[in-house]
Structures are given as C-alpha cells and as structure tokens.
Tab-separated table of C-alpha atoms and ligand atoms in Angstrom:
chain	number	residue	atom	x	y	z
G	21	MET	CA	62.607	8.729	199.061
G	22	GLU	CA	64.397	11.140	201.417
G	23	GLN	CA	64.848	13.398	198.474
G	24	LEU	CA	61.142	13.321	197.752
G	25	VAL	CA	60.280	14.205	201.351
G	26	GLN	CA	62.678	17.107	201.184
G	27	GLN	CA	61.078	18.219	197.958
G	28	ILE	CA	57.634	18.143	199.580
G	29	GLU	CA	58.963	20.235	202.469
G	30	ALA	CA	60.187	22.787	199.978
G	31	TYR	CA	56.787	22.873	198.264
G	32	LYS	CA	55.158	23.401	201.633
G	33	GLN	CA	57.283	26.430	202.294
G	34	GLU	CA	56.443	27.738	198.868
G	35	ILE	CA	52.745	27.224	199.581
G	36	ALA	CA	52.961	28.880	202.986
G	37	ALA	CA	54.605	31.903	201.432
G	38	PHE	CA	52.114	32.124	198.573
G	39	GLU	CA	50.197	35.361	198.447
G	40	ALA	CA	47.291	36.030	196.132
G	41	ALA	CA	46.530	39.637	195.427
G	42	THR	CA	43.617	38.889	193.125
G	43	PRO	CA	40.981	36.185	192.717
G	44	VAL	CA	42.770	35.221	189.533
G	45	ALA	CA	45.903	34.429	191.558
G	46	VAL	CA	43.800	32.225	193.851
G	47	GLU	CA	42.683	30.281	190.823
G	48	GLU	CA	46.305	30.031	189.652
G	49	PHE	CA	47.188	28.567	193.041
G	50	ARG	CA	44.457	25.967	192.661
G	51	ILE	CA	45.665	24.961	189.213
G	52	LYS	CA	49.299	24.826	190.224
G	53	TYR	CA	48.892	22.760	193.402
G	54	LEU	CA	45.454	21.152	193.410
G	55	GLY	CA	44.531	20.887	189.742
G	56	THR	CA	44.412	17.571	187.845
G	57	LYS	CA	47.964	18.159	186.731
G	58	GLY	CA	48.959	19.985	189.878
G	59	LEU	CA	51.881	19.315	192.192
G	60	VAL	CA	49.890	17.407	194.749
G	61	LYS	CA	48.769	14.929	192.109
G	62	THR	CA	52.334	14.687	190.755
G	63	VAL	CA	53.960	13.829	194.077
G	64	MET	CA	51.185	11.362	194.758
G	65	GLY	CA	52.184	9.615	191.557
G	66	GLU	CA	55.578	9.003	193.165
G	67	MET	CA	53.997	6.475	195.495
G	68	LYS	CA	54.624	3.677	193.017
G	69	ASN	CA	58.388	4.264	193.230
G	70	VAL	CA	58.492	4.010	197.024
G	71	PRO	CA	59.561	0.639	198.449
G	72	ASN	CA	56.703	-1.356	199.931
G	73	ASP	CA	57.947	-1.228	203.530
G	74	ARG	CA	57.962	2.579	203.459
G	75	LYS	CA	54.679	3.131	201.620
G	76	LYS	CA	52.724	3.680	204.852
G	77	GLU	CA	55.148	6.318	206.109
G	78	PHE	CA	55.176	8.087	202.734
G	79	GLY	CA	51.409	7.916	202.497
G	80	GLN	CA	51.141	9.941	205.696
G	81	VAL	CA	53.538	12.571	204.376
G	82	LEU	CA	51.488	12.821	201.194
G	83	ASN	CA	48.168	13.163	202.996
G	84	GLU	CA	49.542	15.870	205.181
G	85	PHE	CA	50.838	17.695	202.139
G	86	LYS	CA	47.505	17.490	200.388
G	87	LEU	CA	45.650	18.815	203.440
G	88	PHE	CA	48.180	21.591	203.790
G	89	ALA	CA	47.606	22.739	200.223
G	90	GLU	CA	43.836	22.456	200.550
G	91	ASN	CA	43.741	24.505	203.747
G	92	LYS	CA	45.835	27.192	202.151
G	93	TYR	CA	43.510	27.262	199.160
G	94	GLU	CA	40.511	27.680	201.427
G	95	THR	CA	42.176	30.548	203.260
G	96	LEU	CA	43.029	32.260	199.994
G	97	GLN	CA	39.495	31.765	198.716
G	98	ASN	CA	37.959	33.240	201.838
G	99	SER	CA	40.009	36.377	201.469
G	100	HIS	CA	38.673	36.938	197.963
G	101	GLN	CA	35.399	36.835	196.129
G	102	SER	CA	35.142	34.171	193.528
G	103	PRO	CA	36.412	35.310	190.118
G	104	ALA	CA	32.872	35.026	188.742
G	105	ALA	CA	31.442	37.425	191.296
G	106	SER	CA	34.185	39.960	190.862
G	107	GLN	CA	33.697	40.021	187.127
G	108	GLU	CA	29.954	40.580	187.483
G	109	GLN	CA	29.069	44.176	186.769
G	110	ILE	CA	26.509	45.393	189.286
G	111	ASP	CA	24.420	48.371	188.255
G	112	TRP	CA	23.484	49.912	191.575
G	113	SER	CA	21.104	52.362	189.919
G	114	LEU	CA	18.671	49.637	188.794
G	115	PRO	CA	15.326	49.567	190.652
G	116	GLY	CA	15.010	46.708	193.153
G	117	ASP	CA	12.745	43.683	192.811
G	118	PRO	CA	9.288	44.454	194.158
G	119	VAL	CA	8.505	42.941	197.553
G	120	ALA	CA	4.891	41.949	198.178
G	121	VAL	CA	3.770	43.863	201.264
G	122	GLY	CA	0.882	42.558	203.339
G	123	THR	CA	-1.872	44.719	204.747
G	124	ARG	CA	-3.276	44.885	208.207
G	125	HIS	CA	-6.568	43.007	208.495
G	126	PRO	CA	-9.546	45.380	208.786
G	127	LEU	CA	-10.549	43.762	212.076
G	128	SER	CA	-7.073	44.403	213.466
G	129	ILE	CA	-7.209	48.002	212.282
G	130	VAL	CA	-10.521	48.597	214.028
G	131	ARG	CA	-9.579	46.657	217.160
G	132	ASN	CA	-6.435	48.764	217.471
G	133	GLN	CA	-8.476	51.938	217.095
G	134	ILE	CA	-10.943	50.824	219.777
G	135	VAL	CA	-8.098	49.881	222.106
G	136	SER	CA	-6.324	53.183	221.594
G	137	ILE	CA	-9.459	55.217	222.364
G	138	PHE	CA	-10.037	53.387	225.647
G	139	ARG	CA	-6.344	53.521	226.522
G	140	ARG	CA	-6.605	57.297	226.416
G	141	LEU	CA	-9.318	57.024	229.078
G	142	GLY	CA	-6.987	54.986	231.272
G	143	PHE	CA	-8.192	51.477	230.425
G	144	ALA	CA	-5.559	48.735	230.427
G	145	VAL	CA	-5.725	45.782	228.024
G	146	ALA	CA	-6.367	42.320	229.503
G	147	GLU	CA	-6.312	39.048	227.617
G	148	GLY	CA	-7.291	35.521	228.524
G	149	PRO	CA	-7.684	31.996	227.145
G	150	GLU	CA	-10.113	31.134	224.336
G	151	ILE	CA	-10.732	27.707	225.874
G	152	GLU	CA	-12.498	28.409	229.130
G	153	ASP	CA	-14.236	26.649	231.960
G	154	ASP	CA	-17.892	27.049	232.814
G	155	TRP	CA	-17.180	29.213	235.841
G	156	HIS	CA	-15.294	32.005	234.108
G	157	ASN	CA	-17.575	32.113	231.074
G	158	PHE	CA	-20.948	31.602	232.779
G	159	GLY	CA	-21.062	30.820	236.495
G	160	ALA	CA	-19.133	33.818	237.744
G	161	MET	CA	-21.115	36.013	235.381
G	162	ASN	CA	-24.322	35.161	237.215
G	163	LEU	CA	-25.522	32.493	234.803
G	164	PRO	CA	-26.129	29.385	236.921
G	165	GLU	CA	-26.416	26.060	235.135
G	166	ASP	CA	-30.149	26.198	234.517
G	167	HIS	CA	-30.240	29.870	233.598
G	168	PRO	CA	-32.275	30.391	230.428
G	169	ALA	CA	-29.979	33.193	229.310
G	170	ARG	CA	-27.358	30.550	228.456
G	171	ASP	CA	-29.457	29.857	225.394
G	172	MET	CA	-28.678	33.370	224.207
G	173	GLN	CA	-25.147	32.202	223.523
G	174	ASP	CA	-25.041	28.826	221.802
G	175	THR	CA	-21.913	27.276	223.167
G	176	PHE	CA	-19.275	24.981	221.689
G	177	TYR	CA	-18.206	22.445	224.292
G	178	ILE	CA	-14.929	20.517	224.014
G	179	SER	CA	-15.963	16.911	223.353
G	180	GLN	CA	-13.086	15.300	225.279
G	181	ASN	CA	-13.965	17.289	228.358
G	182	PRO	CA	-17.369	19.005	228.528
G	183	ALA	CA	-16.143	21.042	231.488
G	184	TRP	CA	-14.294	23.066	228.899
G	185	LEU	CA	-15.839	25.300	226.268
G	186	LEU	CA	-14.875	27.938	223.744
G	187	ARG	CA	-15.581	31.279	225.381
G	188	THR	CA	-18.765	32.878	224.118
G	189	HIS	CA	-17.762	36.368	225.209
G	190	THR	CA	-14.676	38.029	226.632
G	191	SER	CA	-16.550	38.631	229.889
G	192	SER	CA	-14.573	35.529	230.866
G	193	VAL	CA	-11.474	37.707	230.824
G	194	GLN	CA	-13.189	40.244	233.077
G	195	ALA	CA	-13.847	37.351	235.470
G	196	ARG	CA	-10.158	36.485	235.447
G	197	VAL	CA	-9.201	40.091	236.105
G	198	MET	CA	-11.603	40.365	239.074
G	199	GLU	CA	-10.174	37.112	240.394
G	200	THR	CA	-6.665	38.508	240.629
G	201	GLU	CA	-7.067	42.263	240.996
G	202	LYS	CA	-8.836	44.494	243.459
G	203	PRO	CA	-10.610	47.779	242.585
G	204	PRO	CA	-9.985	50.226	241.090
G	205	ILE	CA	-10.213	48.049	237.985
G	206	ARG	CA	-10.294	49.579	234.531
G	207	VAL	CA	-9.710	47.110	231.712
G	208	ILE	CA	-10.756	46.316	228.187
G	209	CYS	CA	-10.688	42.754	226.923
G	210	PRO	CA	-10.255	42.326	223.176
G	211	GLY	CA	-10.383	38.854	221.708
G	212	ARG	CA	-12.013	36.159	219.620
G	213	VAL	CA	-15.193	34.475	220.800
G	214	TYR	CA	-17.174	31.497	219.536
G	215	ARG	CA	-20.876	30.734	219.172
G	216	ASN	CA	-22.573	27.844	217.490
G	217	GLU	CA	-24.308	29.705	214.701
G	218	THR	CA	-24.825	28.805	211.084
G	219	ILE	CA	-22.421	30.788	208.933
G	220	SER	CA	-24.106	33.421	206.781
G	221	ALA	CA	-23.601	37.022	205.731
G	222	ARG	CA	-24.966	38.128	209.114
G	223	ALA	CA	-23.684	35.460	211.519
G	224	HIS	CA	-20.491	33.486	212.045
G	225	CYS	CA	-19.335	30.801	214.427
G	226	PHE	CA	-16.539	33.054	215.625
G	227	PHE	CA	-16.199	36.793	215.863
G	228	HIS	CA	-14.305	39.375	217.876
G	229	GLN	CA	-15.248	41.463	220.842
G	230	VAL	CA	-13.920	44.249	222.946
G	231	GLU	CA	-15.484	44.193	226.373
G	232	GLY	CA	-14.767	46.720	229.086
G	233	LEU	CA	-15.004	46.828	232.863
G	234	TYR	CA	-14.635	49.718	235.273
G	235	ILE	CA	-15.015	49.190	239.012
G	236	ASP	CA	-14.281	51.827	241.644
G	237	ASP	CA	-16.094	53.816	244.328
G	238	ASN	CA	-18.930	55.871	242.944
G	239	VAL	CA	-18.942	54.617	239.392
G	240	SER	CA	-22.365	55.546	238.044
G	241	PHE	CA	-24.530	54.989	235.004
G	242	ALA	CA	-23.659	58.560	233.994
G	243	ASP	CA	-19.996	57.480	233.796
G	244	LEU	CA	-20.999	54.571	231.597
G	245	LYS	CA	-22.937	56.832	229.243
G	246	GLN	CA	-20.240	59.458	229.049
G	247	THR	CA	-17.481	56.899	228.440
G	248	LEU	CA	-19.364	55.203	225.640
G	249	TYR	CA	-20.444	58.512	224.145
G	250	PHE	CA	-16.818	59.612	224.066
G	251	PHE	CA	-15.884	56.335	222.394
G	252	VAL	CA	-18.503	56.749	219.659
G	253	GLN	CA	-17.485	60.301	218.894
G	254	GLU	CA	-13.830	59.352	218.655
G	255	MET	CA	-14.605	56.337	216.510
G	256	PHE	CA	-17.249	57.699	214.175
G	257	GLY	CA	-17.094	61.494	214.437
G	258	LYS	CA	-18.812	64.241	216.362
G	259	GLU	CA	-22.016	64.303	214.348
G	260	VAL	CA	-23.031	60.750	215.299
G	261	LYS	CA	-25.973	60.484	217.683
G	262	VAL	CA	-26.396	57.795	220.334
G	263	ARG	CA	-29.339	56.351	222.192
G	264	PHE	CA	-29.628	53.846	225.028
G	265	ARG	CA	-32.388	51.258	225.164
G	266	PRO	CA	-33.195	49.209	228.286
G	267	SER	CA	-32.087	45.610	227.871
G	268	TYR	CA	-31.259	42.492	229.842
G	269	PHE	CA	-27.978	40.775	230.646
G	270	PRO	CA	-27.591	38.454	233.640
G	271	PHE	CA	-24.331	40.109	234.662
G	272	THR	CA	-25.514	43.707	234.643
G	273	GLU	CA	-28.391	45.533	236.326
G	274	PRO	CA	-29.671	47.819	234.952
G	275	SER	CA	-28.652	46.894	231.408
G	276	ALA	CA	-28.803	48.879	228.215
G	277	GLU	CA	-28.032	48.469	224.574
G	278	MET	CA	-26.550	51.388	222.752
G	279	ASP	CA	-27.491	52.394	219.222
G	280	ILE	CA	-25.839	54.961	217.019
G	281	SER	CA	-27.456	56.892	214.194
G	282	CYS	CA	-26.923	54.989	210.953
G	283	LEU	CA	-23.726	56.117	209.250
G	284	ILE	CA	-24.688	54.639	205.933
G	285	CYS	CA	-27.898	56.637	205.366
G	286	GLY	CA	-27.345	59.387	207.911
G	287	GLY	CA	-30.426	58.289	209.812
G	288	ASN	CA	-32.842	58.439	206.910
G	289	GLY	CA	-33.351	54.688	206.734
G	290	CYS	CA	-31.581	52.007	204.668
G	291	ASN	CA	-30.990	48.250	204.567
G	292	ILE	CA	-28.201	48.342	207.154
G	293	CYS	CA	-30.376	50.041	209.797
G	294	LYS	CA	-33.474	48.151	208.630
G	295	HIS	CA	-35.041	51.529	207.848
G	296	THR	CA	-35.002	52.644	211.473
G	297	GLY	CA	-32.131	55.122	211.189
G	298	TRP	CA	-30.362	53.418	214.144
G	299	VAL	CA	-27.903	50.543	214.488
G	300	GLU	CA	-27.126	48.672	217.674
G	301	ILE	CA	-23.423	48.582	218.474
G	302	LEU	CA	-23.017	47.349	222.023
G	303	GLY	CA	-24.457	45.944	225.229
G	304	SER	CA	-23.731	47.514	228.585
G	305	GLY	CA	-24.855	47.947	232.147
G	306	MET	CA	-23.944	48.325	235.798
G	307	VAL	CA	-22.111	45.243	237.072
G	308	HIS	CA	-24.575	43.005	238.932
G	309	PRO	CA	-23.885	42.894	242.707
G	310	LYS	CA	-23.794	39.079	242.547
G	311	VAL	CA	-20.913	39.240	240.062
G	312	LEU	CA	-18.958	41.507	242.404
G	313	GLU	CA	-19.673	39.183	245.339
G	314	ASN	CA	-18.382	36.236	243.329
G	315	PHE	CA	-14.987	37.886	243.507
G	316	ASP	CA	-15.204	39.170	247.076
G	317	ILE	CA	-15.684	42.727	245.938
G	318	ASP	CA	-18.087	44.436	248.347
G	319	PRO	CA	-21.066	45.758	246.310
G	320	ASN	CA	-21.884	48.233	249.095
G	321	LYS	CA	-18.496	49.807	248.707
G	322	TYR	CA	-17.863	49.468	244.994
G	323	THR	CA	-19.897	49.845	241.846
G	324	GLY	CA	-18.917	49.353	238.252
G	325	PHE	CA	-20.028	49.359	234.684
G	326	ALA	CA	-19.336	46.900	231.878
G	327	PHE	CA	-19.877	46.881	228.155
G	328	GLY	CA	-19.215	44.618	225.216
G	329	MET	CA	-19.107	45.257	221.491
G	330	GLY	CA	-18.494	43.223	218.358
G	331	VAL	CA	-15.477	44.347	216.357
G	332	GLU	CA	-17.076	43.043	213.129
G	333	ARG	CA	-20.086	45.294	213.606
G	334	ILE	CA	-17.963	48.382	214.202
G	335	THR	CA	-15.848	47.485	211.161
G	336	GLN	CA	-18.960	46.990	209.055
G	337	LEU	CA	-20.103	50.501	209.888
G	338	LYS	CA	-16.683	52.006	209.450
G	339	PHE	CA	-15.806	50.338	206.154
G	340	GLN	CA	-19.219	49.301	204.866
G	341	VAL	CA	-18.439	45.605	204.816
G	342	ASN	CA	-21.761	43.857	204.392
G	343	ASP	CA	-20.868	40.189	204.540
G	344	LEU	CA	-19.296	38.783	207.705
G	345	ARG	CA	-17.767	35.897	205.773
G	346	LEU	CA	-15.372	38.270	204.003
G	347	TYR	CA	-13.436	38.724	207.226
G	348	SER	CA	-12.258	35.131	207.376
G	349	GLN	CA	-11.997	34.170	203.711
G	350	ASN	CA	-8.683	35.999	203.335
G	351	ASP	CA	-9.375	36.952	199.738
G	352	VAL	CA	-6.558	39.329	198.796
G	353	ARG	CA	-8.952	41.396	196.673
G	354	PHE	CA	-10.795	42.193	199.892
G	355	LEU	CA	-7.714	42.592	202.090
G	356	LYS	CA	-5.867	44.790	199.587
G	357	GLN	CA	-8.554	47.450	199.930
G	358	PHE	CA	-7.190	48.257	203.367
G	359	THR	CA	-3.684	49.038	202.148
G	360	GLY	CA	-2.300	52.046	203.934
G	361	VAL	CA	-5.095	52.217	206.527
G	362	ILE	CA	-3.621	51.819	209.985
C	29	LIG	N1	-21.113	39.815	227.215
C	29	LIG	C1	-22.138	40.441	226.434
C	29	LIG	C2	-22.241	39.715	225.091
C	29	LIG	O1	-21.343	39.006	224.718
C	29	LIG	C3	-21.877	41.891	226.192
C	29	LIG	C4	-21.948	42.695	227.424
C	29	LIG	C5	-20.821	42.906	228.173
C	29	LIG	C6	-23.148	43.227	227.837
C	29	LIG	C7	-20.885	43.645	229.335
C	29	LIG	C8	-23.222	43.970	228.982
C	29	LIG	C9	-22.092	44.171	229.724
C	29	LIG	O2	-23.214	39.826	224.398
C-alpha cells in the first residue's frame, strides 16, 4: 500500500504541474484524470487490494486525491472558455435581435410638459398621498361637513375607516404644503385623483390633475391671469385665445373658469366644443381667506391664487383623444401612436 500512496503523491505533483494552453488540453486533463477510465477511477479500484484494517486510512488518501484533481480541473476550466464556445463562429456584423421599446404614456408626456412650463415660472413640484383624510381634502379647503359643494365631488370613502378617502383633487397636497411651509409658496401638485363616476367616454372614476398655488405679498388676480395665459400659449401656441368666466369654488374667492378657443375647429364650432368655439380647461381663483387662516397665514398680509386642471382634458385637446377610457386600457395600438413624442 505504501507504494500506492507514493504513486498517488507522484500523480498529485503531475496534476499540480499540469498546464493547459487550450480548451482542448483542459478536456484532455479531464479524460486523463477524471474520465470513466481516468487515473482517479483506476487508483480507486485499488481499494479492494488494501487490507481491511487500512481501508479507512486509504479511503481518506483517495478522497483527497479525487478532490485535488477536481479542484485543478475547475481552475483550468475557469481559465478557458468551454471548447464548444471557442469553436462557435460569431459573426459580429449580423444585426442584433430587436428589443421591444415601450413608449411614454400620453398622460405622462402632457403632465411633464405642464410641469416644465410651470417650473420655468419658478413653481416647485409637490406630491402627497392618494389616500387622504377629510381635513386635507375638504375641511381645510373650506368645505365643512355639511357643505353642499361636497356633492360636486362624489367621494370614495375607505370602508374599513370612513375617516379616510381617496383624494378628489390635489388641493389636498396644497393643504399639506401650507401646513409645513410659510409664504412665499409657489408649487404645482400633479397627481391622480378619484371620483365616484360611472365610467364612460367622458367620465372616469380616476383621472389626473395638476393644481397650482402661489402665495406671497401682493399676489393679484392679474398675476393669476397672466400666469395661466402664459401657460396656455406655451402649451398650445400663440394663436390660442383665452377667456375667463366667473365661477364658484369654496376655496377661492373670486373664482373663475378658464376656456381656450377650440383647437379642433379653430373656434368655428364642432362636437368637442359643443359648437361654442370654446373649451373649458381649468378652474382657478384667489385663495379664500378662510383657507389661509386654516394654516395660520395672515390674509391681511398675504394673498394668493390657485388653479387646477385635468391632464386628460389637456391631452385630449393636444392629441385629439376623444374617449377617456383609452387612457387606462393600455391597448398597445393606442400607446404606440405616441412613439417618439416626449
Ligand atoms: N380643486 C378644483 C377641482 O378639483 C380645481 C381648482 C383648484 C379650482 C384651485 C380652483 C382653484 O375641481
């Protein structure tokens, strides 16, 4: 047996010194030492000739030898590609496999455009939670519990806890900003909002808004008009006309809705503008003193304006999308039409 052990030692030295210049040599190593007729198998076959009382000792030597050869093989393999890969002829001039590229959603495109226009006027972006409490969505916005204007915005309440609701407008984010920041405040609040409406081409139970808020000394209705006029011209072009109509919102006084001349028919009258030549695009007004007081902002010192628009409406006018449901169906035939628009 001593002879055998010596022999194994010699093999080990041979293995340690083995160098493989090519993947083929690595394979030769495998066949010579680890193959079915390889040396490791052969010396293992010697076990039967070893006296019983030394079998355990010899077994250990054998195991060690096998591991030694296997480790070496692994090292050799790692330093080479497999023979199969090296024989593969790669034609680097072939065109690559096509990769399916997604497109930006039209609502994201338009939201980004709106945000970038207001950013240029110095507005910062503020975001907030979609699940809100009554105070941030309604109370702070001058809609006490029994206020009839709450009916204007059919609300989804969370059944486990009716103190929570899905925000009906992103004015809730304005409330959160006024809670933590002092004037001057100049923010826009983009985000998804929810209202309990039956889904149709013209209404959906969720949609997207960008609301804005500007509070400082001496902010006037003229600032509101000029800001929104600038926005419309940047968004739709210089030839678009605007008009303001008196309106009502509990959180603004005075309030106004803004219309733009219909882009589809150029003001001559069509289905989109219901043959009036005008389409409403946003609500706005001077922040109600009660709203300012709710956040300890002195209405004698500060004034502000606010506005809110639906991203779907702006997108409809920009891209002539006439069914609101298309925005959330994710039909690639619809989405693909916005390829390359950013
Ligand atoms: N919060 C209003 C809405 O969702 C929009 C609005 C915002 C109107 C700010 C006036 C001022 O309809």
